[in-house]
Short mmCIF file of C-alpha atoms in Angstrom, two decimals:
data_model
loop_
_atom_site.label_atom_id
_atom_site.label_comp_id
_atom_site.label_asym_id
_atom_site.label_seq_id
_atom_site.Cartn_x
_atom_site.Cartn_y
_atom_site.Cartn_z
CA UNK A 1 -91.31 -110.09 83.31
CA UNK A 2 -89.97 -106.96 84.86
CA UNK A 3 -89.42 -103.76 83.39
CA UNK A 4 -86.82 -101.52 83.54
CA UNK A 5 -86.53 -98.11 84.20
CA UNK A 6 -85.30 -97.06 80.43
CA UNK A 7 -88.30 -99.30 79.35
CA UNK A 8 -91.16 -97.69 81.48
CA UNK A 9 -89.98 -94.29 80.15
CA UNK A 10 -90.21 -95.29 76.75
CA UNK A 11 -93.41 -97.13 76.86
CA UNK A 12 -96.54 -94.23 76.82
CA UNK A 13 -94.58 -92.25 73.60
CA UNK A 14 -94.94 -95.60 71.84
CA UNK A 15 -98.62 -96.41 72.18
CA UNK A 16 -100.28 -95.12 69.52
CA UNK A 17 -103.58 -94.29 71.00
CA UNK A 18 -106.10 -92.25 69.46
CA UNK A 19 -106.43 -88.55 70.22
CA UNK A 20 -109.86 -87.30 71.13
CA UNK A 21 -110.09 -85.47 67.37
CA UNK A 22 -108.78 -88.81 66.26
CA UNK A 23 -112.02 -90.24 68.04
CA UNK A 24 -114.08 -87.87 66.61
CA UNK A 25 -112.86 -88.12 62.83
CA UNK A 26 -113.75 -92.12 63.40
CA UNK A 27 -116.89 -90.97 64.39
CA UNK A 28 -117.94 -88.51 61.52
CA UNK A 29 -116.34 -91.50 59.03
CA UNK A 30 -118.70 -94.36 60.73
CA UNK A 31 -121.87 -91.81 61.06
CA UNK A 32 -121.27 -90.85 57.00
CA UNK A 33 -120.53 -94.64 56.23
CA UNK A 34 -123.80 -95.32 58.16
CA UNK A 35 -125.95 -93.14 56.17
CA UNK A 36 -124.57 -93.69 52.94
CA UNK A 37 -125.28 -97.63 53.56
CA UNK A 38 -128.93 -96.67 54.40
CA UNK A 39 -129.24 -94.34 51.60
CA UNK A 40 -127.55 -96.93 49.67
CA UNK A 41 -130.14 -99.87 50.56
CA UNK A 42 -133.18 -97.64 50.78
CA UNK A 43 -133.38 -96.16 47.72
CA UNK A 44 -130.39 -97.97 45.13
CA UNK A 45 -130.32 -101.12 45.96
CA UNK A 46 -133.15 -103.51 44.38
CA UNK A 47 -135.73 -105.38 46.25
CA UNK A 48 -134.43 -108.21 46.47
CA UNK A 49 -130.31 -107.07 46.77
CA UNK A 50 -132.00 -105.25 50.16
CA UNK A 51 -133.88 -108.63 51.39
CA UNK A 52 -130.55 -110.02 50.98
CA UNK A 53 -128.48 -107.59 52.87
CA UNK A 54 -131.86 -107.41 55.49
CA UNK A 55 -131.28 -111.58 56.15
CA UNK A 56 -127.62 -111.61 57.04
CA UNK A 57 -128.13 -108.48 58.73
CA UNK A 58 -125.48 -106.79 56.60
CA UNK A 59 -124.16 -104.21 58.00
CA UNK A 60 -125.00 -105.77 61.48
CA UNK A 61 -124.19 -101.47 62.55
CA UNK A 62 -127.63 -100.92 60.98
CA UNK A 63 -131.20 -101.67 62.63
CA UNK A 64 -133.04 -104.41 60.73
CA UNK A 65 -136.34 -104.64 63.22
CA UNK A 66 -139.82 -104.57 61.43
CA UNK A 67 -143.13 -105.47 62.14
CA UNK A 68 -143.85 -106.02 58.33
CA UNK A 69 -146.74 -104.49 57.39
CA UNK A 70 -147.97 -103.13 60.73
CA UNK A 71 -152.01 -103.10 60.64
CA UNK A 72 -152.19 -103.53 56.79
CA UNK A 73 -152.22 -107.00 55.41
CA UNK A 74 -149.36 -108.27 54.46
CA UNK A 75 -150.19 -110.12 51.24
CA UNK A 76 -152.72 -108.43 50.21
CA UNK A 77 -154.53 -110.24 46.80
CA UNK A 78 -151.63 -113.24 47.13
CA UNK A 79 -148.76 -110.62 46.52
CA UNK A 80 -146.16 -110.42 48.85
CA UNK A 81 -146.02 -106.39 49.62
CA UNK A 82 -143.55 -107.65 53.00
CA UNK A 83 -140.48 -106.76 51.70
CA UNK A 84 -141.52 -103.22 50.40
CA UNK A 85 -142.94 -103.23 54.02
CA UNK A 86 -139.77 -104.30 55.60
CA UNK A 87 -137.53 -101.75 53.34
CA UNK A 88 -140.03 -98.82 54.55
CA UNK A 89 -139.32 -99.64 58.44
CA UNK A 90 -135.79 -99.99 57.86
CA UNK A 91 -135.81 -96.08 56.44
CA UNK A 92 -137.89 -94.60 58.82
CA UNK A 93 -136.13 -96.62 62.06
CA UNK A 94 -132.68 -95.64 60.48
CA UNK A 95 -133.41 -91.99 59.44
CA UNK A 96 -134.54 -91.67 63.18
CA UNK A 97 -131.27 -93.63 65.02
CA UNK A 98 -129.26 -91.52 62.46
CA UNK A 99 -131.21 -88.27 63.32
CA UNK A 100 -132.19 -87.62 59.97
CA UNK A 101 -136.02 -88.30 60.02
CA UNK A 102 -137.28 -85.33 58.76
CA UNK A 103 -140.58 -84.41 56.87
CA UNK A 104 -139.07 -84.21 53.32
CA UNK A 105 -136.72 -87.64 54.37
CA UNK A 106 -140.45 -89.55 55.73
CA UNK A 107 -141.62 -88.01 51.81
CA UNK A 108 -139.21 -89.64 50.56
CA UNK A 109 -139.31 -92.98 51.92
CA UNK A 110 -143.02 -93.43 51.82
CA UNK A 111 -142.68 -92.28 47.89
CA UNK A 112 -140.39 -95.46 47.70
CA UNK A 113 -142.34 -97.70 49.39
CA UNK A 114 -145.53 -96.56 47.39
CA UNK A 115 -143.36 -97.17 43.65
CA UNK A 116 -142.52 -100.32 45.06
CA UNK A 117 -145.86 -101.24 45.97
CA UNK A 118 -147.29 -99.72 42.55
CA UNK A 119 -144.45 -101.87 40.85
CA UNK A 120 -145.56 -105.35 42.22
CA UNK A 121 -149.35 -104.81 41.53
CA UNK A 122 -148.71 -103.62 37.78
CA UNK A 123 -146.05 -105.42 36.89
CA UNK A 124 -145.74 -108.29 39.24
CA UNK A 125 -149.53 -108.77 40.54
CA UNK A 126 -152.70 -108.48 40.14
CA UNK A 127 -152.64 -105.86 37.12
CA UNK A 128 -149.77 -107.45 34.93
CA UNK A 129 -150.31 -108.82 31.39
CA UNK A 130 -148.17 -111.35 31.50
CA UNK A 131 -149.87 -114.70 30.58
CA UNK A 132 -150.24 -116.70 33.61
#
């Protein structure tokens, strides 16, 4: 197909391609979305809405890696503390990618992960009153 002169004049004022603050704005939008997502999952989201996000890898944006519960044991008693464990690497290795690991944020998370580990020994494990 050729072209034409009329046509090849025409054709750069009709692409709509982003502008560097364009760019930018996309940027800030995806960086806030990001952290609100994390915030989101880390601290509003139940245990078990986050394992669900954390196996489809939903948002696949975010970084899902953990080791579980590094040199602790993971099921300690016959309770599974994983998913606590997994939820408390996700915070820390997000805060970090997103720059926003600080000493209150790592506070923060580990006061998270201890509620939730508090949570499944009283009211889940080994100290619950439910009859068994």
């Amino acid at each position: 197909m050729k072209l034409n002169a009329f046509a090849l004049a025409i054709l750069p004022s009709t692409l709509a391609l982003p502008t560097p603050s364009d760019t930018h704005d996309a940027g800030v939008a995806d960086k806030q979305s990001a952290e609100s997502t994390t915030d989101q999952l880390l601290f509003s989201a139940s245990l078990p809405e986050f394992t669900t996000h954390r196996n489809a890898r939903d948002p696949a944006a975010l970084n899902w890696s953990s080791d579980g519960c590094s040199a602790s044991p993971d099921n300690p008693f016959g309770f599974p503390f994983t998913p606590a464990c997994n939820r408390h690497d996700f915070g820390y290795t997000n805060y970090r990618a997103q720059g926003r690991f600080s000493k209150s944020a790592k506070a923060k998370i580990d006061t998270n992960f201890k509620d939730e580990y508090v949570s499944a020994l009283f009211f889940g494990g080994i100290f619950s009153c439910r009859s068994r």
